[in-house]
mmCIF file of C-alpha atoms in Angstrom:
data_model
loop_
_atom_site.group_PDB
_atom_site.id
_atom_site.type_symbol
_atom_site.label_atom_id
_atom_site.label_comp_id
_atom_site.label_asym_id
_atom_site.label_seq_id
_atom_site.Cartn_x
_atom_site.Cartn_y
_atom_site.Cartn_z
ATOM 1 C CA ALA A 1 122.402 107.896 133.934
ATOM 2 C CA ASP A 2 122.554 104.776 136.099
ATOM 3 C CA HIS A 3 123.736 102.436 133.351
ATOM 4 C CA PHE A 4 126.948 104.421 132.821
ATOM 5 C CA PRO A 5 128.590 103.943 136.237
ATOM 6 C CA CYS A 6 127.288 100.360 136.410
ATOM 7 C CA SER A 7 128.818 99.438 133.064
ATOM 8 C CA GLY A 8 131.911 101.513 133.702
ATOM 9 C CA ALA A 9 132.526 99.773 137.019
ATOM 10 C CA VAL A 10 132.386 96.395 135.292
ATOM 11 C CA ALA A 11 135.011 97.579 132.818
ATOM 12 C CA MET A 12 137.199 99.071 135.558
ATOM 13 C CA GLU A 13 137.120 95.893 137.635
ATOM 14 C CA LEU A 14 138.405 94.047 134.568
ATOM 15 C CA ALA A 15 141.362 96.445 134.130
ATOM 16 C CA ALA A 16 139.749 98.674 131.482
ATOM 17 C CA PHE A 17 140.037 102.047 133.166
ATOM 18 C CA PRO A 18 139.487 104.433 130.200
ATOM 19 C CA PRO A 19 135.921 103.200 129.465
ATOM 20 C CA PHE A 20 135.083 103.733 133.147
ATOM 21 C CA LEU A 21 136.197 107.368 132.910
ATOM 22 C CA TRP A 22 134.391 107.887 129.588
ATOM 23 C CA LEU A 23 131.138 106.459 130.946
ATOM 24 C CA LEU A 24 131.306 108.551 134.114
ATOM 25 C CA LYS A 25 131.793 111.584 131.881
ATOM 26 C CA VAL A 26 128.480 110.800 130.150
ATOM 27 C CA ARG A 27 126.710 110.557 133.500
ATOM 28 C CA GLU A 28 128.125 113.993 134.342
ATOM 29 C CA TRP A 29 126.706 115.432 131.100
ATOM 30 C CA ILE A 30 123.267 114.150 132.102
ATOM 31 C CA TRP A 31 123.630 115.496 135.628
ATOM 32 C CA ASP A 32 124.731 118.876 134.217
ATOM 33 C CA ILE A 33 121.418 119.147 132.362
ATOM 34 C CA LEU A 34 119.462 118.099 135.431
ATOM 35 C CA GLU A 35 121.340 120.622 137.553
ATOM 36 C CA ARG A 36 120.546 123.430 135.093
ATOM 37 C CA GLU A 37 116.889 122.400 135.167
ATOM 38 C CA THR A 38 116.425 121.834 138.881
ATOM 39 C CA GLY A 39 119.408 123.141 140.827
ATOM 40 C CA ALA A 40 120.434 119.627 141.924
ATOM 41 C CA ARG A 41 122.556 117.001 140.235
ATOM 42 C CA MET A 42 121.430 113.747 141.773
ATOM 43 C CA THR A 43 118.411 114.336 143.989
ATOM 44 C CA HIS A 44 116.635 116.592 141.562
ATOM 45 C CA SER A 45 112.960 115.481 141.840
ATOM 46 C CA PHE A 46 112.488 116.649 138.244
ATOM 47 C CA ALA A 47 110.223 113.884 136.986
ATOM 48 C CA ARG A 48 107.271 113.082 139.185
ATOM 49 C CA ILE A 49 104.310 110.775 138.944
ATOM 50 C CA GLY A 50 102.143 112.365 136.299
ATOM 51 C CA GLY A 51 104.757 114.597 134.722
ATOM 52 C CA MET A 52 107.327 117.268 135.440
ATOM 53 C CA ALA A 53 107.717 119.413 138.549
ATOM 54 C CA ALA A 54 108.188 122.640 136.570
ATOM 55 C CA PRO A 55 108.350 123.825 132.988
ATOM 56 C CA PRO A 56 111.647 123.035 131.262
ATOM 57 C CA THR A 57 114.088 125.860 130.660
ATOM 58 C CA ALA A 58 114.344 127.431 127.234
ATOM 59 C CA THR A 59 117.519 125.431 126.484
ATOM 60 C CA PHE A 60 116.374 122.024 127.805
ATOM 61 C CA LYS A 61 115.482 120.501 124.448
ATOM 62 C CA GLN A 62 118.657 121.738 122.754
ATOM 63 C CA ASP A 63 120.810 120.660 125.716
ATOM 64 C CA CYS A 64 119.438 117.132 125.456
ATOM 65 C CA LEU A 65 119.737 116.949 121.674
ATOM 66 C CA GLU A 66 123.348 118.118 121.796
ATOM 67 C CA ILE A 67 124.558 115.353 124.098
ATOM 68 C CA LEU A 68 122.763 112.428 122.407
ATOM 69 C CA PRO A 69 125.310 112.043 119.560
ATOM 70 C CA GLU A 70 128.090 112.274 122.143
ATOM 71 C CA VAL A 71 126.448 109.546 124.220
ATOM 72 C CA HIS A 72 126.365 107.278 121.161
ATOM 73 C CA LYS A 73 130.013 108.058 120.450
ATOM 74 C CA VAL A 74 131.153 107.151 123.966
ATOM 75 C CA VAL A 75 129.067 103.955 124.068
ATOM 76 C CA ASN A 76 130.495 102.885 120.703
ATOM 77 C CA GLU A 77 134.060 103.641 121.820
ATOM 78 C CA ALA A 78 133.634 101.718 125.060
ATOM 79 C CA GLU A 79 132.155 98.754 123.210
ATOM 80 C CA SER A 80 134.973 98.782 120.666
ATOM 81 C CA LEU A 81 137.492 98.415 123.482
ATOM 82 C CA LEU A 82 135.573 95.815 125.464
ATOM 83 C CA LEU A 83 133.327 93.502 123.480
ATOM 84 C CA ARG A 84 136.086 91.724 121.575
ATOM 85 C CA ASN A 85 138.696 92.057 124.288
ATOM 86 C CA ARG A 86 139.717 88.552 125.349
ATOM 87 C CA ILE A 87 140.128 89.480 129.026
ATOM 88 C CA PHE A 88 136.722 91.167 129.139
ATOM 89 C CA MET A 89 135.068 88.260 127.336
ATOM 90 C CA ASP A 90 136.734 85.594 129.489
ATOM 91 C CA ARG A 91 135.696 87.340 132.689
ATOM 92 C CA THR A 92 132.090 88.086 131.695
ATOM 93 C CA GLN A 93 130.921 85.362 129.317
ATOM 94 C CA ASP A 94 129.420 82.350 131.110
ATOM 95 C CA VAL A 95 130.149 84.072 134.443
ATOM 96 C CA GLY A 96 127.399 84.831 136.936
ATOM 97 C CA ILE A 97 124.704 83.102 134.927
ATOM 98 C CA LEU A 98 121.218 83.759 136.231
ATOM 99 C CA PRO A 99 118.784 81.273 134.659
ATOM 100 C CA LYS A 100 115.465 82.657 133.435
ATOM 101 C CA ASP A 101 113.384 80.537 135.818
ATOM 102 C CA VAL A 102 115.442 81.596 138.834
ATOM 103 C CA ALA A 103 115.223 85.261 137.809
ATOM 104 C CA LEU A 104 111.446 85.016 137.535
ATOM 105 C CA GLY A 105 111.224 83.148 140.850
ATOM 106 C CA LEU A 106 113.206 85.897 142.561
ATOM 107 C CA SER A 107 111.098 88.658 140.943
ATOM 108 C CA VAL A 108 114.149 90.126 139.215
ATOM 109 C CA THR A 109 113.334 93.110 137.005
ATOM 110 C CA GLY A 110 114.969 95.482 134.535
ATOM 111 C CA PRO A 111 118.085 94.741 132.513
ATOM 112 C CA VAL A 112 119.045 91.808 134.731
ATOM 113 C CA LEU A 113 115.735 90.079 133.962
ATOM 114 C CA ARG A 114 115.920 90.942 130.263
ATOM 115 C CA SER A 115 119.479 89.583 130.097
ATOM 116 C CA THR A 116 118.037 86.125 130.850
ATOM 117 C CA GLY A 117 115.921 86.214 127.699
ATOM 118 C CA VAL A 118 112.662 87.432 129.238
ATOM 119 C CA ASP A 119 111.069 89.886 126.818
ATOM 120 C CA TYR A 120 109.366 92.158 129.321
ATOM 121 C CA ASP A 121 109.344 95.906 129.689
ATOM 122 C CA ALA A 122 106.401 97.543 131.472
ATOM 123 C CA ARG A 123 106.570 100.453 129.034
ATOM 124 C CA LYS A 124 105.690 98.021 126.234
ATOM 125 C CA ALA A 125 103.448 95.619 128.157
ATOM 126 C CA TYR A 126 101.384 98.330 129.878
ATOM 127 C CA PRO A 127 102.228 101.657 128.223
ATOM 128 C CA TYR A 128 101.821 104.659 130.490
ATOM 129 C CA LEU A 129 102.296 108.387 129.947
ATOM 130 C CA VAL A 130 103.359 108.697 126.272
ATOM 131 C CA TYR A 131 105.091 105.336 125.782
ATOM 132 C CA ASP A 132 102.308 104.155 123.475
ATOM 133 C CA ARG A 133 103.394 106.906 121.048
ATOM 134 C CA LEU A 134 107.106 106.038 121.085
ATOM 135 C CA GLU A 135 108.973 103.496 119.015
ATOM 136 C CA PHE A 136 111.733 101.541 120.742
ATOM 137 C CA GLU A 137 113.000 97.999 121.072
ATOM 138 C CA VAL A 138 113.368 96.003 124.258
ATOM 139 C CA PRO A 139 116.937 94.633 124.456
ATOM 140 C CA ILE A 140 117.000 90.953 125.349
ATOM 141 C CA GLY A 141 119.937 88.731 126.329
ATOM 142 C CA HIS A 142 120.300 84.978 125.949
ATOM 143 C CA LYS A 143 122.258 83.395 128.789
ATOM 144 C CA GLY A 144 121.759 85.788 131.673
ATOM 145 C CA ASP A 145 125.507 86.074 132.248
ATOM 146 C CA ASN A 146 127.557 89.182 133.011
ATOM 147 C CA TYR A 147 128.281 89.686 129.300
ATOM 148 C CA ASP A 148 124.562 89.696 128.460
ATOM 149 C CA ARG A 149 123.836 92.137 131.275
ATOM 150 C CA PHE A 150 126.511 94.465 129.898
ATOM 151 C CA LEU A 151 125.132 94.192 126.344
ATOM 152 C CA VAL A 152 121.547 94.755 127.471
ATOM 153 C CA ARG A 153 122.486 97.884 129.428
ATOM 154 C CA PHE A 154 124.375 99.397 126.502
ATOM 155 C CA GLU A 155 121.521 98.656 124.111
ATOM 156 C CA GLU A 156 119.103 100.155 126.636
ATOM 157 C CA VAL A 157 121.169 103.346 126.484
ATOM 158 C CA ARG A 158 120.722 103.401 122.712
ATOM 159 C CA GLN A 159 117.011 102.764 123.008
ATOM 160 C CA SER A 160 116.730 105.443 125.699
ATOM 161 C CA CYS A 161 118.311 107.905 123.281
ATOM 162 C CA ARG A 162 115.620 106.963 120.727
ATOM 163 C CA ILE A 163 112.940 107.502 123.352
ATOM 164 C CA ILE A 164 114.386 110.879 124.379
ATOM 165 C CA GLU A 165 114.569 112.090 120.781
ATOM 166 C CA GLN A 166 110.941 111.164 120.151
ATOM 167 C CA ALA A 167 109.736 112.596 123.460
ATOM 168 C CA LEU A 168 111.511 115.885 122.796
ATOM 169 C CA GLU A 169 109.988 116.009 119.317
ATOM 170 C CA GLN A 170 106.492 115.527 120.768
ATOM 171 C CA MET A 171 106.980 117.745 123.816
ATOM 172 C CA PRO A 172 104.662 120.783 123.756
ATOM 173 C CA THR A 173 106.470 124.117 123.641
ATOM 174 C CA ASP A 174 103.885 125.996 125.670
ATOM 175 C CA GLY A 175 100.912 125.447 127.920
ATOM 176 C CA PRO A 176 100.533 123.906 131.368
ATOM 177 C CA VAL A 177 103.132 121.521 132.745
ATOM 178 C CA ASN A 178 102.033 117.980 133.474
#
């Protein structure tokens, strides 16, 4: 859910308002599911160390599966408006470059680190929970500029959708909650 307002804000600051609205809409879809599951939209405490706080509702799996194609659609639409847009490219490519060695020296993590070309994701390097049973790619950038950070975040959304689909497929339908 975090990647949508982050990426949308980048687009909005560069005069691309519709993608900002579309991406916020996706975050709302995610928050709607979390609210149905927990009663809260943002501070839901749904996932906890070691598992879930409570059993999922009867519609949780279907709710998630229904929005995934819509997430892909919105991400594709936003990319189609931005990635070849001259203004967007001029204001993100070769701007705000964070070199790999500086990123590592500053202990940068997540998509910002991966945008510099560092192929590291703790879920792959040290799989925990069920990550060793899931297939997904780790998006990697090249220059560490704003454009790469944008690309990495969008590809992470796609990979997260893959992870969610597989996790839902493997999720037990009954028994104790962990």
